[in-house]
PDB file of C-alpha atoms in Angstrom:
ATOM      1  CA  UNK A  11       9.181  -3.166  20.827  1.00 66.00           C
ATOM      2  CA  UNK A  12       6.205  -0.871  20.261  1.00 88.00           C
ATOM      3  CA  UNK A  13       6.074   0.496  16.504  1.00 91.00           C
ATOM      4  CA  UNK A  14       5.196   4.418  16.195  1.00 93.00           C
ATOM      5  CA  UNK A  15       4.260   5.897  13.038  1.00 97.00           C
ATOM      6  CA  UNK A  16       5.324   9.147  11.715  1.00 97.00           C
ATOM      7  CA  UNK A  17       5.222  11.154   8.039  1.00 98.00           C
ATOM      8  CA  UNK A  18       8.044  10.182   5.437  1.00 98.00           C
ATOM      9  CA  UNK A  19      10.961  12.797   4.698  1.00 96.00           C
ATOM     10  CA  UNK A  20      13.218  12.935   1.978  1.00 96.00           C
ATOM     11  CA  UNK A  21      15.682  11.400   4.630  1.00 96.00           C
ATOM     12  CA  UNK A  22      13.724   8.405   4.424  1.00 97.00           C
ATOM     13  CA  UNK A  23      14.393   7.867   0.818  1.00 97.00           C
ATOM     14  CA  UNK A  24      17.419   5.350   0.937  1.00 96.00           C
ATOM     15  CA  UNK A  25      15.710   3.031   3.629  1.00 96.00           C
ATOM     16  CA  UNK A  26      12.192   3.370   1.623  1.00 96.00           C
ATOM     17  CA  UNK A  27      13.785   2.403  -1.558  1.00 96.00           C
ATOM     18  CA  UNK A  28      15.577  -0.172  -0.255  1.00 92.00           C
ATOM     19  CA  UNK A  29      12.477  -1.889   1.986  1.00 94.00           C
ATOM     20  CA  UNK A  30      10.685  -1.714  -1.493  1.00 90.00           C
ATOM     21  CA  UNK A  31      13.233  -3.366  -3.226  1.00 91.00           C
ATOM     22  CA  UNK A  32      13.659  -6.211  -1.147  1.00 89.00           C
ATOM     23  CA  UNK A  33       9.843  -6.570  -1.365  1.00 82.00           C
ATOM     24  CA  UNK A  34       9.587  -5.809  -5.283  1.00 80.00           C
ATOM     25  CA  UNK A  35       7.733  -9.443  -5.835  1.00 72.00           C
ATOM     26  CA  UNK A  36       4.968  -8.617  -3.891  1.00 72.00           C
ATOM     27  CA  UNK A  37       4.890  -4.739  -4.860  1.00 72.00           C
ATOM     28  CA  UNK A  38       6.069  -2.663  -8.080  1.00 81.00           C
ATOM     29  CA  UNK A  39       8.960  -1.112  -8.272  1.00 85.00           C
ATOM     30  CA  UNK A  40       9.804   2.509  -7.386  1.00 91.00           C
ATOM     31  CA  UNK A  41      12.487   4.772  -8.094  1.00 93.00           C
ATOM     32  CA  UNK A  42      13.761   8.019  -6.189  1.00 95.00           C
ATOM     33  CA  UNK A  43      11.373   9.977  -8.541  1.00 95.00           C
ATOM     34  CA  UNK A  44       8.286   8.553  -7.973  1.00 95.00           C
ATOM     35  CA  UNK A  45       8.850   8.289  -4.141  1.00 96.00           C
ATOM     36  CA  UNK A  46       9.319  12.045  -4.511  1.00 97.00           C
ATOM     37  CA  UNK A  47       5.930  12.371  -5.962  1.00 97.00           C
ATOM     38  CA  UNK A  48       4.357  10.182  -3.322  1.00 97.00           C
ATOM     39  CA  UNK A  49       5.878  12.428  -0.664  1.00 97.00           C
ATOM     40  CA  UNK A  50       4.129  15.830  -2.216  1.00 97.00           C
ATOM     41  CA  UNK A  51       0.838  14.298  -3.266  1.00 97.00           C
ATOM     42  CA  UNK A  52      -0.009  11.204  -1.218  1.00 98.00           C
ATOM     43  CA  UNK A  53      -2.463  11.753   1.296  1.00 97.00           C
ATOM     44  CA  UNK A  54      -0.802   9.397   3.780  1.00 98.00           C
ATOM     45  CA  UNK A  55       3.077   8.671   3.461  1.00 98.00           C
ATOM     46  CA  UNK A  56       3.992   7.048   6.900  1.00 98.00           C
ATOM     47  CA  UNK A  57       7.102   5.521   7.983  1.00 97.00           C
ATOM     48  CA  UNK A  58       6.907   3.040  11.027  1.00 96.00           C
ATOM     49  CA  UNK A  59       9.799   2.915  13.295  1.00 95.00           C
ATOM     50  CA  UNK A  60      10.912   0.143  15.837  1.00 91.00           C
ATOM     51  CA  UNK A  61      13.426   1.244  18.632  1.00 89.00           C
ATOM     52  CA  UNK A  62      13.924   4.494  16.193  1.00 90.00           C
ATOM     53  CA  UNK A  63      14.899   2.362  12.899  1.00 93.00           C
ATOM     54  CA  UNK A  64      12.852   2.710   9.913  1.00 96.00           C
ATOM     55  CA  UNK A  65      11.003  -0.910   9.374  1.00 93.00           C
ATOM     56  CA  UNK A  66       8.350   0.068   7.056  1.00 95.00           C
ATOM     57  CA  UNK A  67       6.362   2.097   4.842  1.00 96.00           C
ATOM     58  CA  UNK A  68       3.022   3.136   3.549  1.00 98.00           C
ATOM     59  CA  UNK A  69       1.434   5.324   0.572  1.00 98.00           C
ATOM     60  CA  UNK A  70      -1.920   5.923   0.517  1.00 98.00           C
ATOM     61  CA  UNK A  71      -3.462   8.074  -1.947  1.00 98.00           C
ATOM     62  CA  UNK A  72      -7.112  10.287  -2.356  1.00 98.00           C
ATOM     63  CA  UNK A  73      -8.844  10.034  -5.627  1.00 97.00           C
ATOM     64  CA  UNK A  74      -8.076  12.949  -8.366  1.00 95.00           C
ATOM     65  CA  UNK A  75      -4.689  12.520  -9.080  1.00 97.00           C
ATOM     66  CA  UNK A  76      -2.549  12.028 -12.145  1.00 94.00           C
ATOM     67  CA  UNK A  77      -1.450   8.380 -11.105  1.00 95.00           C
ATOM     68  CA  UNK A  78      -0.443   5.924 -14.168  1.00 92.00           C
ATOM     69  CA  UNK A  79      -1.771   3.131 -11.990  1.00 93.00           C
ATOM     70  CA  UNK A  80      -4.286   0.373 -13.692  1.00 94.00           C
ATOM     71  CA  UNK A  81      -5.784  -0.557 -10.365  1.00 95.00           C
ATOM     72  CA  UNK A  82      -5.754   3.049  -9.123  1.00 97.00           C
ATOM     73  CA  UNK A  83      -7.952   3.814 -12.302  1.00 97.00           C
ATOM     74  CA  UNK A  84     -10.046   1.076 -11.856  1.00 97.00           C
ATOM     75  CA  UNK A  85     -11.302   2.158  -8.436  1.00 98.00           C
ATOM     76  CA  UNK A  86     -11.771   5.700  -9.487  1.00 97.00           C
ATOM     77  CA  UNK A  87     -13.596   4.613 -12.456  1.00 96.00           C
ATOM     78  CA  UNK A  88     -16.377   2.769  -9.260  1.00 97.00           C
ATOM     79  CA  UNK A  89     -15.474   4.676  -6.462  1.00 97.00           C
ATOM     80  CA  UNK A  90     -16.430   9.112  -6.082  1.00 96.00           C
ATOM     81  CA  UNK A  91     -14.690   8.531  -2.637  1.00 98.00           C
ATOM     82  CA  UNK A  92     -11.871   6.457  -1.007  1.00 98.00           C
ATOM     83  CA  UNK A  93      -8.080   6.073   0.184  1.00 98.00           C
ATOM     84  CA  UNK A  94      -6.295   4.148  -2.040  1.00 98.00           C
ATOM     85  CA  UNK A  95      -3.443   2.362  -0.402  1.00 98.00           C
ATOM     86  CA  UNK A  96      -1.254   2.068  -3.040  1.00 95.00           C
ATOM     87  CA  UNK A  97       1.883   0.250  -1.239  1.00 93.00           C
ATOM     88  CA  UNK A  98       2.587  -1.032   1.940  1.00 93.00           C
ATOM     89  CA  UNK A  99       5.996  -2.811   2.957  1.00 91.00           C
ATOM     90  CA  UNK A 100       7.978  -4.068   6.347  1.00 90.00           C
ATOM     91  CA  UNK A 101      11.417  -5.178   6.296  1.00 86.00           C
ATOM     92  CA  UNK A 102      12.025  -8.832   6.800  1.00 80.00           C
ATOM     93  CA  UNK A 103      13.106  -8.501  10.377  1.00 82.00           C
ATOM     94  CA  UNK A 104      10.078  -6.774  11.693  1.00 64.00           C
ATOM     95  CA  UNK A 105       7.188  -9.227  10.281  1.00 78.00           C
ATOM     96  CA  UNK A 106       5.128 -10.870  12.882  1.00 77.00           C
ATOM     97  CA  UNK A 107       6.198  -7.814  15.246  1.00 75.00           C
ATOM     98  CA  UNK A 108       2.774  -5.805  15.469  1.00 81.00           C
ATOM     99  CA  UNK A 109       4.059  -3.163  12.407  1.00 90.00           C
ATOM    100  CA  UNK A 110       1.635  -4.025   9.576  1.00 90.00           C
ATOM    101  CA  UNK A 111      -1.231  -4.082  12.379  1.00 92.00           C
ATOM    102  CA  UNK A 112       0.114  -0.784  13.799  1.00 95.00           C
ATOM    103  CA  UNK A 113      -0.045   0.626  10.035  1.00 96.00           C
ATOM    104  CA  UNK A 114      -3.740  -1.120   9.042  1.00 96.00           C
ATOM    105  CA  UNK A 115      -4.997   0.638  12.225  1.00 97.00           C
ATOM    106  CA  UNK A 116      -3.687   4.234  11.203  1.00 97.00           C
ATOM    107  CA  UNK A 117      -4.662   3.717   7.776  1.00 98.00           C
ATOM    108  CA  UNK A 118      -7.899   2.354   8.592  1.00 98.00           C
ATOM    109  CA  UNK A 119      -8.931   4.952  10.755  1.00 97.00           C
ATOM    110  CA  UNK A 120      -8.077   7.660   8.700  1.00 98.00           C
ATOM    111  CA  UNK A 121     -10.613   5.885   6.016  1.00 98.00           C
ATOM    112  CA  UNK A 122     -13.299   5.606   8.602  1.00 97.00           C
ATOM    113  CA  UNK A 123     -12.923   9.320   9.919  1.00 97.00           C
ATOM    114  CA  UNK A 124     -13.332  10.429   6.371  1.00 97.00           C
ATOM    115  CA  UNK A 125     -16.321   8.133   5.806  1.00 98.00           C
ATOM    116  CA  UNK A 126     -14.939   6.808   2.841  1.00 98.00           C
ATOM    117  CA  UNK A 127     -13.829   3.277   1.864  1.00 98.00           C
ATOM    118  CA  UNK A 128     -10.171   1.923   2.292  1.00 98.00           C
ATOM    119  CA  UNK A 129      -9.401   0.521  -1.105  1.00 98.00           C
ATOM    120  CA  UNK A 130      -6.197  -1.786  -2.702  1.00 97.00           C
ATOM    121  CA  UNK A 131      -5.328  -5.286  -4.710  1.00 95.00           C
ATOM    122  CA  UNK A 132      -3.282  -8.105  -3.435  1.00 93.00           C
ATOM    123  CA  UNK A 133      -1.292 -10.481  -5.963  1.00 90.00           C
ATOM    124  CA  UNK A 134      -3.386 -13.239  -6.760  1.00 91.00           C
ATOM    125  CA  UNK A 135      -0.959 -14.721  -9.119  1.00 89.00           C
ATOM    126  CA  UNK A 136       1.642 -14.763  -8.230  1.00 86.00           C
ATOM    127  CA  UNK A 137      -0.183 -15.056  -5.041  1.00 89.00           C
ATOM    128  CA  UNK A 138       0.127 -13.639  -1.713  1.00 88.00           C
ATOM    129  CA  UNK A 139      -0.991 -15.518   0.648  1.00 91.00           C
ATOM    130  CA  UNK A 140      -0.294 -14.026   3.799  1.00 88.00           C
ATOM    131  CA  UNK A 141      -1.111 -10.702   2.612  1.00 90.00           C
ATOM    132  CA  UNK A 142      -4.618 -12.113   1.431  1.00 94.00           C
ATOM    133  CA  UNK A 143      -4.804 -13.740   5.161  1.00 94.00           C
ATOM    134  CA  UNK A 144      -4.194 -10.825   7.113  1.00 93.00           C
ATOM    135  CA  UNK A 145      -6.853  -8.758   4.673  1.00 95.00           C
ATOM    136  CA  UNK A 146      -9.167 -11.441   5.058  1.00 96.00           C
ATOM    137  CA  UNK A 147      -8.704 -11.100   8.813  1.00 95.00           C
ATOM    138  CA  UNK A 148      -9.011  -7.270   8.955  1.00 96.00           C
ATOM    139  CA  UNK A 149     -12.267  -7.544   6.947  1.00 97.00           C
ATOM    140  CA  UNK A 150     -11.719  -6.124   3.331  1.00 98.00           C
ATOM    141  CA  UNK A 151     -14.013  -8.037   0.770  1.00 97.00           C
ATOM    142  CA  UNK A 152     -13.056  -8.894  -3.048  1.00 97.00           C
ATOM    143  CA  UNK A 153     -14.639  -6.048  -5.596  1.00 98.00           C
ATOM    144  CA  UNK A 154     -13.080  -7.440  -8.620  1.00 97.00           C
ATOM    145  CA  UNK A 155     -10.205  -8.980 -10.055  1.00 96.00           C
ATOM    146  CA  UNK A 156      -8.007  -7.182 -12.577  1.00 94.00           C
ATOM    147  CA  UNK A 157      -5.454  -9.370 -15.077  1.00 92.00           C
ATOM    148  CA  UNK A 158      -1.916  -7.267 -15.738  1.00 87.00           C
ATOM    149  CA  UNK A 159       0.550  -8.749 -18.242  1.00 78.00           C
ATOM    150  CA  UNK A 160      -1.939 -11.284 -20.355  1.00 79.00           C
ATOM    151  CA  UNK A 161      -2.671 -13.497 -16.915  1.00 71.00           C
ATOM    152  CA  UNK A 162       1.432 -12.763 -15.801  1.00 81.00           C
ATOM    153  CA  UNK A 163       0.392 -10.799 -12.870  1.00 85.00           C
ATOM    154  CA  UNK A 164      -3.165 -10.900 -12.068  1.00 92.00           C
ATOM    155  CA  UNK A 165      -4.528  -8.907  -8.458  1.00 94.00           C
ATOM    156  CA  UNK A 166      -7.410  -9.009  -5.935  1.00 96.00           C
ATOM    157  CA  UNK A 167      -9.405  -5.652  -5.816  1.00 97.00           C
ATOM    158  CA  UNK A 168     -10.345  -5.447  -1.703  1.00 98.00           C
ATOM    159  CA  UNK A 169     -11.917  -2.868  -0.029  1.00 98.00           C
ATOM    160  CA  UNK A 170     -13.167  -1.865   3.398  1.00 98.00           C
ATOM    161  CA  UNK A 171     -16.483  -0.280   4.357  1.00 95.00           C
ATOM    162  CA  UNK A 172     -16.021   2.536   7.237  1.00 90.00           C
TER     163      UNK A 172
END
C-alpha cells in the first residue's frame, strides 16, 4: 500500500472537502471557495492516493499573498522566506499507513531545495498530541505560541531549518 502524491484538481474538491470536514477539530474549516483559491495560488496543493483513492491532502503556501490567516501573518511578519504549510489532513482509514510521512517528506524537501524554512502551528489547546509527536519526531522546534479566541483555541508556531 505505497502512497503517491500528485497536484490537486478541481475533481478533488468533494473528497478534499469532505477529508477536511471530518478533521475540522484539528484544522479550520474550508469551503468550495477557498479550496478554489488554494488550488490557483498555493505553492504546493498535493493529494496523496492509496491504491488510486484520495486519502489526503496538503496546502502549502509561499509568503506574499493575500491570506486572512493570523498565524500566516505572524510568520511573515519574522520570516522574508519560507513555505507555510497551512493544512494537512488524512482520512481516518489511512493513519498509521506511511501517508503523513510520504507528505512531510515531499513537503520537506521542497523547503530544503528552496533553502528556506518549513513553517506551521499545531493546536495546543485543544491539543494535538499526536500531531505535536510526529513534529517533534520530524524535528520542527517551537517559535512562538499564538492565543486565537481569548485562550479558546491557542497554537504551537513550529518550524524547520533546511
Amino acid at each position: 500500500m505505497a502512497t503517491s502524491l500528485r497536484p490537486l484538481t478541481v475533481d478533488d474538491l468533494a473528497t478534499v472537502l469532505d477529508i477536511n470536514e471530518t478533521n475540522v477539530h484539528h484544522l479550520a474549516p474550508m469551503d468550495e471557495e477557498e479550496l478554489r483559491w488554494f488550488l490557483d495560488d498555493a505553492t504546493l496543493a498535493l493529494g496523496a492516493e492509496v491504491d488510486g483513492d484520495l486519502v489526503g491532502f496538503v496546502l502549502v503556501l509561499a509568503p506574499g499573498l493575500d491570506y486572512p490567516s493570523r498565524n500566516y501573518a505572524w510568520f511573515t511578519e519574522r520570516y522574508d522566506d519560507f513555505l507555510y504549510l497551512d493544512r494537512v489532513a488524512i482520512d481516518e482509514r489511512a493513519r498509521r499507513q506511511g501517508v503523513g510521512t510520504a507528505i512531510y517528506d515531499e513537503v520537506e524537501g521542497a523547503a530544503a531545495e528552496r533553502g528556506v524554512p518549513l513553517l506551521l502551528e499545531v493546536n495546543l489547546r485543544p491539543i494535538n498530541e499526536p500531531s505535536l509527536a510526529f513534529h517533534a519526531q520530524r524535528g520542527f522546534g517551537e517559535v512562538g505560541t499564538l492565543d486565537h479566541d481569548e485562550g479558546a483555541k491557542v497554537v504551537r508556531l513550529l518550524a524547520k531549518e533546511p
